[in-house]
């Protein structure tokens, strides 16, 4: 459909150029008018006929769907019984009655015990990581996005910490930089600190 429209536009451009400037492939302007005008008109007619047939077929489909819907006995589902709406912004909630079941109570107690155990594990891991970070070589250097902040220059095998004099300059060079979280990682990879 759009191919006919595009071809029609090409013929129309050739017709206008032949009428205004000089005929293309023809000796007289009237010959160019007939040679380009008729195909342009035919292509545009073909385009509009195809567009109209597509439109009319869609309308027939929608009409058929509407007739099928009105002829059927289907209705949307309805809720039986009383309906209590809740408005979450007002803080009014619908209470759901829960039967007093021994298994349910035992499950809730077990869940609370598991949560308490998990909280204790997290607290001990936090203490162990804070005591491990007392060593300056194990202290993590992380930027605001959680990415490593120690820059290692692969050319000179020197690492730069945030706040070092050449740190900003190294941040601009992206081609030969590697990043580390701790000084220990950088030294394990063969990098040394900058000499002050």
C-alpha positions as a Markdown table, in Angstrom:
| # | Residue | x | y | z |
|---|---|---|---|---|
| 1 | Unk | 0.0 | 0.0 | 0.0 |
| 2 | Unk | 2.7 | 2.5 | 0.9 |
| 3 | Unk | 4.8 | 1.4 | -2.1 |
| 4 | Unk | 2.0 | 2.7 | -4.4 |
| 5 | Unk | 2.0 | 6.0 | -2.4 |
| 6 | Unk | 5.8 | 6.3 | -2.7 |
| 7 | Unk | 5.8 | 5.5 | -6.4 |
| 8 | Unk | 3.0 | 8.1 | -6.9 |
| 9 | Unk | 5.1 | 10.7 | -5.1 |
| 10 | Unk | 8.1 | 10.0 | -7.4 |
| 11 | Unk | 6.0 | 10.3 | -10.5 |
| 12 | Unk | 4.4 | 13.5 | -9.1 |
| 13 | Unk | 7.9 | 15.0 | -8.4 |
| 14 | Unk | 9.0 | 14.1 | -11.9 |
| 15 | Unk | 5.8 | 15.7 | -13.4 |
| 16 | Unk | 6.3 | 18.9 | -11.5 |
| 17 | Unk | 10.0 | 19.1 | -12.5 |
| 18 | Unk | 9.2 | 18.4 | -16.1 |
| 19 | Unk | 6.5 | 21.0 | -16.2 |
| 20 | Unk | 8.4 | 23.8 | -14.5 |
| 21 | Unk | 12.1 | 23.3 | -15.5 |
| 22 | Unk | 12.5 | 21.0 | -18.5 |
| 23 | Unk | 11.1 | 17.6 | -19.5 |
| 24 | Unk | 12.9 | 14.5 | -18.3 |
| 25 | Unk | 13.0 | 11.7 | -21.0 |
| 26 | Unk | 10.5 | 13.7 | -23.1 |
| 27 | Unk | 11.0 | 16.5 | -25.7 |
| 28 | Unk | 7.7 | 18.4 | -25.0 |
| 29 | Unk | 6.1 | 19.4 | -21.7 |
| 30 | Unk | 2.7 | 17.9 | -22.7 |
| 31 | Unk | 4.4 | 14.6 | -23.3 |
| 32 | Unk | 6.0 | 14.7 | -19.8 |
| 33 | Unk | 2.6 | 15.7 | -18.3 |
| 34 | Unk | 1.0 | 12.6 | -19.8 |
| 35 | Unk | 4.0 | 10.3 | -19.3 |
| 36 | Unk | 4.3 | 11.2 | -15.6 |
| 37 | Unk | 0.9 | 12.6 | -14.7 |
| 38 | Unk | -1.1 | 9.5 | -15.6 |
| 39 | Unk | 1.1 | 7.0 | -13.6 |
| 40 | Unk | 1.1 | 9.4 | -10.6 |
| 41 | Unk | -2.7 | 9.6 | -10.7 |
| 42 | Unk | -3.0 | 5.8 | -11.0 |
| 43 | Unk | -0.6 | 5.2 | -8.1 |
| 44 | Unk | -2.5 | 7.6 | -5.9 |
| 45 | Unk | -5.8 | 6.1 | -6.8 |
| 46 | Unk | -4.4 | 2.6 | -6.0 |
| 47 | Unk | -3.1 | 3.9 | -2.7 |
| 48 | Unk | -6.5 | 5.4 | -1.7 |
| 49 | Unk | -8.4 | 2.4 | -2.8 |
| 50 | Unk | -6.2 | 0.1 | -0.7 |
| 51 | Unk | -6.5 | 2.4 | 2.3 |
| 52 | Unk | -10.3 | 2.5 | 1.9 |
| 53 | Unk | -10.5 | -1.3 | 1.6 |
| 54 | Unk | -8.4 | -1.7 | 4.7 |
| 55 | Unk | -10.6 | 0.8 | 6.6 |
| 56 | Unk | -13.8 | -0.8 | 5.5 |
| 57 | Unk | -12.6 | -4.3 | 6.4 |
| 58 | Unk | -11.7 | -3.1 | 9.9 |
| 59 | Unk | -15.1 | -1.5 | 10.3 |
| 60 | Unk | -16.7 | -4.7 | 9.2 |
| 61 | Unk | -14.7 | -6.6 | 11.8 |
| 62 | Unk | -15.6 | -4.2 | 14.6 |
| 63 | Unk | -19.3 | -4.4 | 13.6 |
| 64 | Unk | -19.1 | -8.2 | 13.6 |
| 65 | Unk | -17.5 | -8.2 | 17.1 |
| 66 | Unk | -20.2 | -5.8 | 18.4 |
| 67 | Unk | -23.0 | -8.0 | 17.0 |
| 68 | Unk | -21.4 | -11.1 | 18.6 |
| 69 | Unk | -21.1 | -9.4 | 22.0 |
| 70 | Unk | -24.7 | -8.1 | 22.0 |
| 71 | Unk | -26.0 | -11.5 | 20.8 |
| 72 | Unk | -24.2 | -13.5 | 23.6 |
| 73 | Unk | -25.6 | -13.9 | 27.1 |
| 74 | Unk | -22.3 | -13.2 | 28.8 |
| 75 | Unk | -22.3 | -10.6 | 31.6 |
| 76 | Unk | -19.4 | -9.4 | 33.7 |
| 77 | Unk | -19.1 | -11.2 | 37.1 |
| 78 | Unk | -20.8 | -9.6 | 40.1 |
| 79 | Unk | -19.9 | -9.9 | 43.8 |
| 80 | Unk | -22.5 | -11.6 | 46.0 |
| 81 | Unk | -23.0 | -10.5 | 49.6 |
| 82 | Unk | -22.1 | -7.2 | 51.2 |
| 83 | Unk | -19.1 | -5.3 | 50.0 |
| 84 | Unk | -17.1 | -3.1 | 52.4 |
| 85 | Unk | -14.8 | -0.7 | 50.5 |
| 86 | Unk | -11.6 | 0.3 | 52.1 |
| 87 | Unk | -9.8 | 3.5 | 51.6 |
| 88 | Unk | -6.0 | 3.1 | 52.2 |
| 89 | Unk | -5.4 | 6.8 | 52.6 |
| 90 | Unk | -7.9 | 7.1 | 55.5 |
| 91 | Unk | -6.3 | 4.3 | 57.5 |
| 92 | Unk | -9.5 | 2.2 | 57.6 |
| 93 | Unk | -8.8 | -1.4 | 57.0 |
| 94 | Unk | -11.0 | -4.5 | 56.7 |
| 95 | Unk | -10.2 | -7.0 | 59.4 |
| 96 | Unk | -9.8 | -10.6 | 58.3 |
| 97 | Unk | -10.8 | -13.1 | 61.0 |
| 98 | Unk | -8.3 | -15.8 | 61.6 |
| 99 | Unk | -9.3 | -18.9 | 63.4 |
| 100 | Unk | -7.4 | -19.8 | 66.6 |
| 101 | Unk | -5.3 | -22.7 | 65.1 |
| 102 | Unk | -2.5 | -24.3 | 67.1 |
| 103 | Unk | -0.5 | -24.9 | 63.9 |
| 104 | Unk | -0.8 | -21.3 | 62.9 |
| 105 | Unk | 0.4 | -20.1 | 66.3 |
| 106 | Unk | 3.3 | -22.5 | 66.2 |
| 107 | Unk | 4.3 | -21.3 | 62.7 |
| 108 | Unk | 4.2 | -17.7 | 63.8 |
| 109 | Unk | 6.4 | -18.5 | 66.9 |
| 110 | Unk | 8.9 | -20.3 | 64.7 |
| 111 | Unk | 8.9 | -17.4 | 62.2 |
| 112 | Unk | 9.7 | -15.0 | 65.1 |
| 113 | Unk | 12.5 | -17.2 | 66.3 |
| 114 | Unk | 14.0 | -17.4 | 62.8 |
| 115 | Unk | 13.9 | -13.6 | 62.5 |
| 116 | Unk | 15.6 | -13.2 | 65.9 |
| 117 | Unk | 18.3 | -15.6 | 64.9 |
| 118 | Unk | 18.8 | -13.8 | 61.6 |
| 119 | Unk | 19.1 | -10.4 | 63.4 |
| 120 | Unk | 21.8 | -11.9 | 65.7 |
| 121 | Unk | 23.7 | -13.3 | 62.7 |
| 122 | Unk | 23.6 | -9.9 | 61.0 |
| 123 | Unk | 24.8 | -8.1 | 64.1 |
| 124 | Unk | 27.8 | -10.5 | 64.6 |
| 125 | Unk | 28.8 | -10.2 | 60.9 |
| 126 | Unk | 28.6 | -6.4 | 61.2 |
| 127 | Unk | 30.9 | -6.5 | 64.3 |
| 128 | Unk | 33.4 | -8.8 | 62.6 |
| 129 | Unk | 33.6 | -6.6 | 59.5 |
| 130 | Unk | 34.0 | -3.5 | 61.6 |
| 131 | Unk | 36.8 | -5.1 | 63.6 |
| 132 | Unk | 38.5 | -6.4 | 60.4 |
| 133 | Unk | 38.5 | -3.0 | 58.9 |
| 134 | Unk | 40.7 | -1.6 | 61.7 |
| 135 | Unk | 43.6 | -2.6 | 59.5 |
| 136 | Unk | 44.2 | 0.2 | 57.0 |
| 137 | Unk | 45.1 | -2.2 | 54.2 |
| 138 | Unk | 41.7 | -3.9 | 54.5 |
| 139 | Unk | 39.6 | -0.7 | 54.7 |
| 140 | Unk | 37.3 | -0.6 | 51.7 |
| 141 | Unk | 37.3 | 2.4 | 49.5 |
| 142 | Unk | 33.9 | 2.6 | 47.7 |
| 143 | Unk | 32.3 | 5.5 | 45.9 |
| 144 | Unk | 28.7 | 6.6 | 46.3 |
| 145 | Unk | 27.5 | 4.1 | 43.7 |
| 146 | Unk | 29.1 | 1.1 | 45.6 |
| 147 | Unk | 31.9 | 0.8 | 43.0 |
| 148 | Unk | 35.6 | 0.4 | 43.9 |
| 149 | Unk | 37.3 | 3.8 | 44.3 |
| 150 | Unk | 41.0 | 2.8 | 44.3 |
| 151 | Unk | 42.5 | 3.4 | 40.8 |
| 152 | Unk | 45.4 | 1.3 | 39.5 |
| 153 | Unk | 47.4 | 2.7 | 36.6 |
| 154 | Unk | 48.3 | -0.3 | 34.4 |
| 155 | Unk | 51.2 | 1.6 | 32.8 |
| 156 | Unk | 53.1 | 2.5 | 36.0 |
| 157 | Unk | 51.7 | -0.2 | 38.3 |
| 158 | Unk | 50.8 | 2.5 | 40.9 |
| 159 | Unk | 47.5 | 2.7 | 42.7 |
| 160 | Unk | 45.9 | 6.0 | 43.7 |
| 161 | Unk | 43.6 | 6.5 | 46.7 |
| 162 | Unk | 40.8 | 9.0 | 46.8 |
| 163 | Unk | 42.3 | 12.3 | 48.0 |
| 164 | Unk | 45.8 | 11.6 | 46.5 |
| 165 | Unk | 47.3 | 14.5 | 44.5 |
| 166 | Unk | 47.0 | 12.7 | 41.1 |
| 167 | Unk | 43.7 | 11.0 | 41.8 |
| 168 | Unk | 41.5 | 13.4 | 39.8 |
| 169 | Unk | 44.0 | 13.2 | 36.9 |
| 170 | Unk | 43.8 | 9.4 | 36.9 |
| 171 | Unk | 40.0 | 9.5 | 37.0 |
| 172 | Unk | 40.1 | 11.3 | 33.6 |
| 173 | Unk | 42.3 | 8.5 | 32.0 |
| 174 | Unk | 39.9 | 5.6 | 31.5 |
| 175 | Unk | 41.9 | 3.6 | 29.0 |
| 176 | Unk | 44.5 | 2.1 | 31.4 |
| 177 | Unk | 42.7 | 2.1 | 34.8 |
| 178 | Unk | 41.8 | -0.8 | 36.9 |
| 179 | Unk | 39.8 | -0.5 | 40.1 |
| 180 | Unk | 40.2 | -2.0 | 43.6 |
| 181 | Unk | 38.2 | -2.0 | 46.8 |
| 182 | Unk | 41.1 | -2.3 | 49.3 |
| 183 | Unk | 44.8 | -1.5 | 49.4 |
| 184 | Unk | 45.4 | -5.2 | 50.1 |
| 185 | Unk | 43.7 | -6.1 | 46.7 |
| 186 | Unk | 45.8 | -3.5 | 44.9 |
| 187 | Unk | 49.0 | -4.8 | 46.4 |
| 188 | Unk | 48.1 | -8.4 | 45.8 |
| 189 | Unk | 47.6 | -7.5 | 42.1 |
| 190 | Unk | 51.2 | -6.1 | 42.0 |
| 191 | Unk | 50.5 | -2.4 | 42.3 |
| 192 | Unk | 52.4 | -0.1 | 44.7 |
| 193 | Unk | 51.4 | 3.1 | 46.5 |
| 194 | Unk | 52.4 | 6.5 | 45.0 |
| 195 | Unk | 55.6 | 8.0 | 46.4 |
| 196 | Unk | 54.9 | 11.3 | 48.2 |
